[in-house]
mmCIF file of C-alpha atoms in Angstrom:
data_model
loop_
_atom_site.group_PDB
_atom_site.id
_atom_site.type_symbol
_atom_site.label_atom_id
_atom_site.label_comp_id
_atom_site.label_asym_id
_atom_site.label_seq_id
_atom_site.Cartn_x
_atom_site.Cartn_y
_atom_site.Cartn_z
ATOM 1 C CA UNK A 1 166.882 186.362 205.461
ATOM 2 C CA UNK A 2 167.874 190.083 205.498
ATOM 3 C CA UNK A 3 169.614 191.504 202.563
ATOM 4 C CA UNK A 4 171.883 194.526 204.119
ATOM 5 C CA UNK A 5 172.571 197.487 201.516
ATOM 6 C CA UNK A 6 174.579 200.416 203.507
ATOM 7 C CA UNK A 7 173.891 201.226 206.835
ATOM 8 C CA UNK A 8 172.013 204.088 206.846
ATOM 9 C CA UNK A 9 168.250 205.072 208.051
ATOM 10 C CA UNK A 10 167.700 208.396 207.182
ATOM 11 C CA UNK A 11 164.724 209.937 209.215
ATOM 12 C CA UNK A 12 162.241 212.669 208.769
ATOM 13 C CA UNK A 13 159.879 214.002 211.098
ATOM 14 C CA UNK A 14 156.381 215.582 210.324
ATOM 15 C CA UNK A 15 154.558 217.007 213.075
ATOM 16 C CA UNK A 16 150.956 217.505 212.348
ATOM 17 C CA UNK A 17 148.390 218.857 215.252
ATOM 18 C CA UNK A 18 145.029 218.532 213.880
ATOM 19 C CA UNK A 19 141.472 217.677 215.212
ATOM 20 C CA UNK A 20 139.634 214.403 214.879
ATOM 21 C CA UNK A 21 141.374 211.026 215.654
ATOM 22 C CA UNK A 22 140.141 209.270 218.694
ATOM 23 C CA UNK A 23 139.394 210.663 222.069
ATOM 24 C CA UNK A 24 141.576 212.709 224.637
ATOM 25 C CA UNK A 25 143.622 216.133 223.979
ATOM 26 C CA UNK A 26 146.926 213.909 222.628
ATOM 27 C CA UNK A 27 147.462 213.138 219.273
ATOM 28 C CA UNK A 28 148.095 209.861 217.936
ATOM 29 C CA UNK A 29 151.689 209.006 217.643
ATOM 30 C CA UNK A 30 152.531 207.092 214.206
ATOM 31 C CA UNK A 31 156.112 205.773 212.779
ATOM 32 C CA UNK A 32 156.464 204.881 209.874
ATOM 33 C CA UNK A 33 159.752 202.417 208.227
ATOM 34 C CA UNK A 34 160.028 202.957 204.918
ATOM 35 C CA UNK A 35 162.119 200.181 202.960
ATOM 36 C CA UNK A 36 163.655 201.786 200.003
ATOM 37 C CA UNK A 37 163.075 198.186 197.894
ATOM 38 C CA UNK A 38 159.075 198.368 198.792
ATOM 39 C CA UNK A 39 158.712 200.275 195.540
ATOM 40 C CA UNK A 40 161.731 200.263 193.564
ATOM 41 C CA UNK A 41 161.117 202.164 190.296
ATOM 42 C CA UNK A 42 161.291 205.021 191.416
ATOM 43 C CA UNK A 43 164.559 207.591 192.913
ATOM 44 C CA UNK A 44 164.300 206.773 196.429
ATOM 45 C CA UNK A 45 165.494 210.125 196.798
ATOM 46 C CA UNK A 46 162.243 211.969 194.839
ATOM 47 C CA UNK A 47 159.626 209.768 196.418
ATOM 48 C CA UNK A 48 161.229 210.701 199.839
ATOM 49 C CA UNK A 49 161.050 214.397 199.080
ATOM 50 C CA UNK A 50 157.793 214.460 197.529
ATOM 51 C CA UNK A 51 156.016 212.194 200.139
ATOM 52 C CA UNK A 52 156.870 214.270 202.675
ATOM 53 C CA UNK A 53 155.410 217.170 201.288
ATOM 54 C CA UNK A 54 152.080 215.331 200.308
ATOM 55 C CA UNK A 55 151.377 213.189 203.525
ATOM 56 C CA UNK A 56 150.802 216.175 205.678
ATOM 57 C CA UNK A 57 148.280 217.309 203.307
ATOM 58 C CA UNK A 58 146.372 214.110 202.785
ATOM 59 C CA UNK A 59 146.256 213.852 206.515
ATOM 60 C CA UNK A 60 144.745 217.854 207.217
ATOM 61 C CA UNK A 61 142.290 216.924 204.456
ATOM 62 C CA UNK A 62 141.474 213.612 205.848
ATOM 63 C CA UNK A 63 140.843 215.355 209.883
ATOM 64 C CA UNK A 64 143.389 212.985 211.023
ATOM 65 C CA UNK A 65 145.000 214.443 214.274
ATOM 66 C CA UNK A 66 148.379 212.367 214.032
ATOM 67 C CA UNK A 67 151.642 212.882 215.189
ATOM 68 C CA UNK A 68 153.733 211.211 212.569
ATOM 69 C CA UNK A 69 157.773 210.387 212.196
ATOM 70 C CA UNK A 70 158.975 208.745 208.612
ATOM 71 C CA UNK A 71 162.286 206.680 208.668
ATOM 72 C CA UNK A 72 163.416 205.104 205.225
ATOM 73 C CA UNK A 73 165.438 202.304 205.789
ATOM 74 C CA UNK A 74 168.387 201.254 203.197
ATOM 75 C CA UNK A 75 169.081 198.036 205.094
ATOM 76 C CA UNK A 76 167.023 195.087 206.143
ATOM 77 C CA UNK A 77 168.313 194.134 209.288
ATOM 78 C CA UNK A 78 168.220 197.299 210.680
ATOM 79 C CA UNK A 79 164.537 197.433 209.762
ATOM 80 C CA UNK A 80 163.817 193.961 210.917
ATOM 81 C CA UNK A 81 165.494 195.196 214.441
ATOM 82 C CA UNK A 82 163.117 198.188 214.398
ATOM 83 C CA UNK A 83 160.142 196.547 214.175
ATOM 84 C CA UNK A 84 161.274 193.687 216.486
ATOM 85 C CA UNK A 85 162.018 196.483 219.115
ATOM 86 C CA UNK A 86 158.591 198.008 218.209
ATOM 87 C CA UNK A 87 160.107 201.587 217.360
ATOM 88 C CA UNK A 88 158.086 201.638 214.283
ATOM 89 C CA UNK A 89 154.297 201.383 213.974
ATOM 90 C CA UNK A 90 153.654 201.246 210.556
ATOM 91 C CA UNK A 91 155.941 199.626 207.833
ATOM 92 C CA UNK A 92 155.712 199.764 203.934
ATOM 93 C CA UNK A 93 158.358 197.104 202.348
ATOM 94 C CA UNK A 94 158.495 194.514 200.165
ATOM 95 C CA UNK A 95 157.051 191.415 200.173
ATOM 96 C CA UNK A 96 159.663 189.033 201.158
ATOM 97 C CA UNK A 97 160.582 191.795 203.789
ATOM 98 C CA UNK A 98 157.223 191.336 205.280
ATOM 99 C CA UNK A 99 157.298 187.905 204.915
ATOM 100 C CA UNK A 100 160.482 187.662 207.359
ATOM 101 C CA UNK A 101 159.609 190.166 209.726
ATOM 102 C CA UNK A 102 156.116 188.701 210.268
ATOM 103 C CA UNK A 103 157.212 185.012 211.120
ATOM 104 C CA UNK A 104 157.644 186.309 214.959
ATOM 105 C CA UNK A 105 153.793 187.933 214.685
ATOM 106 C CA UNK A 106 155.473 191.161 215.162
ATOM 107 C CA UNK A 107 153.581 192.724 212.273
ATOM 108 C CA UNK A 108 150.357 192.291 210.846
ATOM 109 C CA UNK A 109 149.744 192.994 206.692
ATOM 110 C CA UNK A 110 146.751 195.763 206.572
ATOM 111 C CA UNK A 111 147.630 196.719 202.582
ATOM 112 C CA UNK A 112 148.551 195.898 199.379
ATOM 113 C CA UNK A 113 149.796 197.801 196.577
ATOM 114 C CA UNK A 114 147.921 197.990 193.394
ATOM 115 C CA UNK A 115 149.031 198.543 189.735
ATOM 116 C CA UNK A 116 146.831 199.254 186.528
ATOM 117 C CA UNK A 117 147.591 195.051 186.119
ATOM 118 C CA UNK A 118 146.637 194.092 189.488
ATOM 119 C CA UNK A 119 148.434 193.552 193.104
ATOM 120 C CA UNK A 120 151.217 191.325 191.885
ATOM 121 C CA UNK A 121 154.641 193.001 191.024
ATOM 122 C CA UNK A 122 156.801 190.133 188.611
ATOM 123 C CA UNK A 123 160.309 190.534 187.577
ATOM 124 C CA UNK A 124 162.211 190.053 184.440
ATOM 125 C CA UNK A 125 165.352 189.519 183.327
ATOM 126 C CA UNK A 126 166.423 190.627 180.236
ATOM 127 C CA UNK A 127 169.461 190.136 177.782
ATOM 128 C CA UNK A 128 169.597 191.233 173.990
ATOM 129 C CA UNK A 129 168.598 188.703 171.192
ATOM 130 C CA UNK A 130 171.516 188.539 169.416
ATOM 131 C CA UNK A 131 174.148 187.714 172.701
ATOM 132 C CA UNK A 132 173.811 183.796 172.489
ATOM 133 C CA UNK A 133 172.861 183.556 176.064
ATOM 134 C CA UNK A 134 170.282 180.785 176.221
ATOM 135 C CA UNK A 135 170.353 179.826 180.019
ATOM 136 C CA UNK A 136 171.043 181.158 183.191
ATOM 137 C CA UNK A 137 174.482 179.816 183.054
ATOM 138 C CA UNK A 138 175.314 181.915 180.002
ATOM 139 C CA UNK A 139 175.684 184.380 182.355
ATOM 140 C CA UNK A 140 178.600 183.475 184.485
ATOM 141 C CA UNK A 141 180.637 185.904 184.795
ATOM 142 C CA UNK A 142 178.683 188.742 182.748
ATOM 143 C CA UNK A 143 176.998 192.050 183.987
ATOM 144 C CA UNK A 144 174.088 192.594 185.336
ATOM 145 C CA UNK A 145 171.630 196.092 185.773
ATOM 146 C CA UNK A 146 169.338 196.117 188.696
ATOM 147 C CA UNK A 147 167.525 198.862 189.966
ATOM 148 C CA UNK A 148 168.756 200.815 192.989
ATOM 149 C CA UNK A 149 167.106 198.725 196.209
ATOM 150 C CA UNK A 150 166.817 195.745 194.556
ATOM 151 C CA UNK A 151 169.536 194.047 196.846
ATOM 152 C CA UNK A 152 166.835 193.966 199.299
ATOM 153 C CA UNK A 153 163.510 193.068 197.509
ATOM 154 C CA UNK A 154 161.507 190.376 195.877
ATOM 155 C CA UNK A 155 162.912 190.500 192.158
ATOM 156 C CA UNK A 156 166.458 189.961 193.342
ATOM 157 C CA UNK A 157 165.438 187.008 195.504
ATOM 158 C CA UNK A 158 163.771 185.999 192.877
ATOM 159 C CA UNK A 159 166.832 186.041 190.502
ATOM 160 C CA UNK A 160 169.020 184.320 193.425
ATOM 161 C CA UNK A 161 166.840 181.228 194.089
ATOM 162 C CA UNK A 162 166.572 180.628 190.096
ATOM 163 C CA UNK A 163 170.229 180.751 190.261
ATOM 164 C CA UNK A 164 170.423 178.519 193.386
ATOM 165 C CA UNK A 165 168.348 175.861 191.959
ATOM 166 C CA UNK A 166 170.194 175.786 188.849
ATOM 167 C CA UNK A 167 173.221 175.591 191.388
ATOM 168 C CA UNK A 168 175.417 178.872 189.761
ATOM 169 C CA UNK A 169 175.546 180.220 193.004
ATOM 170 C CA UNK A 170 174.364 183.523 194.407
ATOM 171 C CA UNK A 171 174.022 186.470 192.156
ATOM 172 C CA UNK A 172 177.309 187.594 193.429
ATOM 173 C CA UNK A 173 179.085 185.040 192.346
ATOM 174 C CA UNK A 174 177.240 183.924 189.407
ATOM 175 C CA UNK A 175 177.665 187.581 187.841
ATOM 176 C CA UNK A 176 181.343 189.188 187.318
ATOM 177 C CA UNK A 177 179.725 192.567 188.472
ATOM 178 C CA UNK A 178 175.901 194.214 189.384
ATOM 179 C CA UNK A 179 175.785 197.587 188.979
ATOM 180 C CA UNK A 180 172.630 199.431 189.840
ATOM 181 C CA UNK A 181 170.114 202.605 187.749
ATOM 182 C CA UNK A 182 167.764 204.749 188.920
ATOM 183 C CA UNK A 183 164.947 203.727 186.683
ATOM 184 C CA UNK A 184 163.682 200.883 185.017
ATOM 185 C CA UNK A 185 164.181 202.984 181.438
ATOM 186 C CA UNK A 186 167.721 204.055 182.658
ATOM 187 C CA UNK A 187 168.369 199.853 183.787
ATOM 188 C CA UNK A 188 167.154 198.542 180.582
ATOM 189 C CA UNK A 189 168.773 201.143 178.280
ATOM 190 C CA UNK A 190 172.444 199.699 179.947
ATOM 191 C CA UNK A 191 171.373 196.469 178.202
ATOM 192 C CA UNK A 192 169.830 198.123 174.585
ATOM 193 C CA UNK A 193 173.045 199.887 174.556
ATOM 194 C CA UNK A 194 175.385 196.912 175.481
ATOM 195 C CA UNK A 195 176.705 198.629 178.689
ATOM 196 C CA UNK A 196 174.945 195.491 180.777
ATOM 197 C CA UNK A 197 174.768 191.603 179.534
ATOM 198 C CA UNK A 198 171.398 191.311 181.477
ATOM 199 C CA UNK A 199 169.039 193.443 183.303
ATOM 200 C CA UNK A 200 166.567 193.008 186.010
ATOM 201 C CA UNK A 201 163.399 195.128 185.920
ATOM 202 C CA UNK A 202 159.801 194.932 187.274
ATOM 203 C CA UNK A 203 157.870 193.650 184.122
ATOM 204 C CA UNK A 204 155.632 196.511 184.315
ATOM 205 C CA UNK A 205 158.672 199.043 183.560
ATOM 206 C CA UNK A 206 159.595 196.335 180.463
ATOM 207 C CA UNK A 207 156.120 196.806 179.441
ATOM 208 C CA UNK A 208 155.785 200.729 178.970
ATOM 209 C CA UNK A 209 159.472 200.619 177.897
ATOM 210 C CA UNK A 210 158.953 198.817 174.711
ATOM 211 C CA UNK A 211 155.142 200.751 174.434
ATOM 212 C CA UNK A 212 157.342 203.806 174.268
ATOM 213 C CA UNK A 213 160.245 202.321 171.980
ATOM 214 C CA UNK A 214 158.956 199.510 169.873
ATOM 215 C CA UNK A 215 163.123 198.936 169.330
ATOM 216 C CA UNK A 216 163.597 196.901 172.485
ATOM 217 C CA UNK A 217 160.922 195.014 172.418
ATOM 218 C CA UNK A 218 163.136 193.928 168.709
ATOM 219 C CA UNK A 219 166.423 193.715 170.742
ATOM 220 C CA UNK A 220 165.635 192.527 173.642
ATOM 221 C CA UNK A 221 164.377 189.239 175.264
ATOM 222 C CA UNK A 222 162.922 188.035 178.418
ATOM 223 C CA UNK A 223 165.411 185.233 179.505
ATOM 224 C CA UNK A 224 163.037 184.531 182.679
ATOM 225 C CA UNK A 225 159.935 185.750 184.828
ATOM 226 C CA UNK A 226 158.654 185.332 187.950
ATOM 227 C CA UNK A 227 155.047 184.541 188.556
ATOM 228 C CA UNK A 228 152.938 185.661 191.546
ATOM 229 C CA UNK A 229 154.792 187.241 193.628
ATOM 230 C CA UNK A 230 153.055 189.962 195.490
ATOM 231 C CA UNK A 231 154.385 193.800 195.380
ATOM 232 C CA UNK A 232 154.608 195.873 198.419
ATOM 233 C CA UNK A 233 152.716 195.300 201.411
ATOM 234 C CA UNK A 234 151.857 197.886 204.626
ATOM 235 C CA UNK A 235 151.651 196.300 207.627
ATOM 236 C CA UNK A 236 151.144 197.329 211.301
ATOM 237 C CA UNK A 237 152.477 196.599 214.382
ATOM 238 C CA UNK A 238 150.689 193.908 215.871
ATOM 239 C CA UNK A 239 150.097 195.278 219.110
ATOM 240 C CA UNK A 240 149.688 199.260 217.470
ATOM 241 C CA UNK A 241 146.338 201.117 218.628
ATOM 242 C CA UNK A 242 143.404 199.528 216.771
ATOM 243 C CA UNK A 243 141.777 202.802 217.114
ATOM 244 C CA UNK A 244 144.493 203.840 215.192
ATOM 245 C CA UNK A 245 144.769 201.549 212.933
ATOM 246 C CA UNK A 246 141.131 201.173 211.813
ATOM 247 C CA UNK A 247 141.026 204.922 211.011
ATOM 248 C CA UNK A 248 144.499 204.464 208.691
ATOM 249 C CA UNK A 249 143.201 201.861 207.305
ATOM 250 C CA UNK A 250 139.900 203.789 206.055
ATOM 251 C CA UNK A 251 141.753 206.244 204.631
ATOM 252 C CA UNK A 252 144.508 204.508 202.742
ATOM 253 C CA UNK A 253 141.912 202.639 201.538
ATOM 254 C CA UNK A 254 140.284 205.528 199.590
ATOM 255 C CA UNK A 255 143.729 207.071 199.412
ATOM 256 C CA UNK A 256 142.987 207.390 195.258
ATOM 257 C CA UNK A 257 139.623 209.624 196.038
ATOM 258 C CA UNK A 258 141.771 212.397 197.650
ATOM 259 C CA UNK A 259 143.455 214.479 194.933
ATOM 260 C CA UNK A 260 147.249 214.365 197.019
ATOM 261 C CA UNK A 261 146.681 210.734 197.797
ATOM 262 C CA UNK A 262 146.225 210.371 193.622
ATOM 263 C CA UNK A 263 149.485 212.432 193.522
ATOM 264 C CA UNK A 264 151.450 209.962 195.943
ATOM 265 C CA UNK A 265 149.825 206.704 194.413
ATOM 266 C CA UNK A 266 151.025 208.348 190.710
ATOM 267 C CA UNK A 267 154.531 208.946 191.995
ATOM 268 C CA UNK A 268 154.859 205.406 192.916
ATOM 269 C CA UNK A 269 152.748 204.603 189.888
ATOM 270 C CA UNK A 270 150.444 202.485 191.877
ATOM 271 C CA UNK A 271 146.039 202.500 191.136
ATOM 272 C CA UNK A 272 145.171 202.402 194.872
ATOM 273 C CA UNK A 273 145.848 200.491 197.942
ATOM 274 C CA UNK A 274 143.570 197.084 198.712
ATOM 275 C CA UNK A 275 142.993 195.263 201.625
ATOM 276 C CA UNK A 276 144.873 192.732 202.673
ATOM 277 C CA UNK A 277 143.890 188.684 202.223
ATOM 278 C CA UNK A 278 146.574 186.039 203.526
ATOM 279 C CA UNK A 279 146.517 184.223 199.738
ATOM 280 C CA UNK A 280 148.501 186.763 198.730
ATOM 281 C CA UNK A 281 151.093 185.645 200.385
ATOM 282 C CA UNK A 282 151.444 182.354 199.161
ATOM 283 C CA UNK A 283 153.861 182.833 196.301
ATOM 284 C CA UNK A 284 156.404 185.021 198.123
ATOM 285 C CA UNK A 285 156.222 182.909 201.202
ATOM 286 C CA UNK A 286 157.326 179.528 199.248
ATOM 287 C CA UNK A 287 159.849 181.444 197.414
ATOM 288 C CA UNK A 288 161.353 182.746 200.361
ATOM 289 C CA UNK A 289 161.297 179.481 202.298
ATOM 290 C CA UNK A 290 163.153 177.815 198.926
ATOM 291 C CA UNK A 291 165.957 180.883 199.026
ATOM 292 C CA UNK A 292 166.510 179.728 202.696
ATOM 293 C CA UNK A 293 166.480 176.073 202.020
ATOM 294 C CA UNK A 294 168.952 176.282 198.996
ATOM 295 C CA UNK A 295 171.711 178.300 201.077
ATOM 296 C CA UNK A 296 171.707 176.110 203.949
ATOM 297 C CA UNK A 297 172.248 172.974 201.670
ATOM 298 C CA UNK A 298 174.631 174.997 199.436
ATOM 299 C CA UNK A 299 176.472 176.775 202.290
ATOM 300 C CA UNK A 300 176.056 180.106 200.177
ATOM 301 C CA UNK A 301 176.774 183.608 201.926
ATOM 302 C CA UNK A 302 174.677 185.944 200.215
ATOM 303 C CA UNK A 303 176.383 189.443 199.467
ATOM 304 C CA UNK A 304 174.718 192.804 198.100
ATOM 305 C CA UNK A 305 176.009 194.837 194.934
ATOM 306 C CA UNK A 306 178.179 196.905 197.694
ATOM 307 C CA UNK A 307 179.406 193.615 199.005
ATOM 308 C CA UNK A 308 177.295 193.916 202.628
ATOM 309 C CA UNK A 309 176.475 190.323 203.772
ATOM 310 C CA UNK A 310 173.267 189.149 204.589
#
């Protein structure tokens, strides 16, 4: 079940010599696949940028002697092939990504994500009060917001089995056009302002939006949720160093005590990263397994806001 969105992997390559991981004079050699949809509020573009200036540091701090390559993938089957072909080692996506590329045991979840409201990262979809849309099916035909990445995350496959079940279809087909924002504020403001007929956000960014501007929370309405579904998720490559592995582990796990590690979990506006347990898991995995059920009995051919098949 991969969602393609372009065809690009851009890649960027930090080389850092420095002295403490493991035995031997060579360095560690870590790659790390970045899915653009593992954390989707925010500009793919700035969390790139800044990352890359901040990992580098985190690592000198942290004595890790690591020779480390980033790749940010925009599409899911070329991420899925990277893994499969073991050029990455390390992989931060979303959870339904993870989901699919682990049912081969290729990769093993290490990490979770955490917000100030816990590990789980629910959608919403939202449409103005005074629009008459009651159902789903009030929105054939209609526009829909989405934030950029969402083609190939959990809140859009969230959105397309609802609309399965309820037998309208894929999103491309149930909506006359998706269009995609930057930022949850930016997605949300399309449908305040009537430029959208529905918009589909991380509930988080609904929450601080209407915190900050008590006027949507007035003018807006949450047409449907989702309900535990898991956020992003690292995982490693199953058969990766466990040297390695253990050490990353350690220090992602007190990534929030280091001052840049506070900076990248900010950017991403995430608390900390937890260990993994497999009952997280459980709510993605069923919803992902129903998305894959309901096409093959429908005979549905998914296709992304740029109109790439799955």
């Amino acid at each position: 079940m991969s969602a393609l969105l372009g065809t690009r992997a851009r890649a960027v390559v930090l080389v850092l010599v420095l002295p403490a991981l493991g035995q031997g004079s060579e360095p560690f050699r870590l790659v790390v696949g970045y899915s653009r949809s593992a954390v989707q509020d925010v500009y793919v573009e700035d969390g790139k940028r800044v990352v890359k200036a901040m990992i580098g540091g985190y690592l000198a701090a942290a004595e890790a002697r690591l020779q480390a390559e980033l790749i940010t993938f925009e599409d899911n089957a070329q991420l899925k092939e990277a893994v499969t072909h073991k050029r990455v080692d390390l992989v931060g996506a979303a959870s339904n990504q993870i989901v699919d590329m682990a049912r081969g045991g290729a990769i093993e979840p290490a990490m979770v994500t955490e917000m100030s409201g816990g590990v789980y990262d629910d959608a919403v979809l939202l449409v103005k009060k005074d629009a008459g849309i009651v159902n789903l099916g009030d929105l054939r035909g209609k526009r829909l917001m989405t934030l950029e990445g969402a083609a190939m995350g959990h809140h859009y496959l969230w959105l397309e089995t609802w609309a399965l079940r309820e037998e309208h279809g894929v999103v491309g087909s149930l909506f006359g056009s998706v269009r995609e924002g930057r930022t949850s504020s930016q997605v949300i403001l399309a449908c305040f302002f009537a430029s959208a007929d529905a918009c589909l956000v991380p509930r988080g960014g609904f929450d601080l939006a209407r915190e900050l501007n008590p006027q949507i929370a007035e003018r807006l309405r949450i047409l449907g949720n989702s309900a535990g579904l898991i956020g992003a998720i690292v995982a490693f490559r199953s058969d990766y160093d466990p040297v390695a592995r253990a050490h990353l582990i350690q220090l992602m796990a007190h990534l929030e005590e280091d001052t840049r590690g506070k900076q990248i979990l900010n950017l991403f506006r995430r608390t900390r990263l937890v260990l993994f347990k497999p009952g997280y898991l459980v709510g993605i995995a069923e919803l992902v397994a129903e998305h894959d059920r309901l096409l093959n009995v429908t005979g549905q051919v998914y296709q992304s806001p740029k109109g790439s098949p799955r």
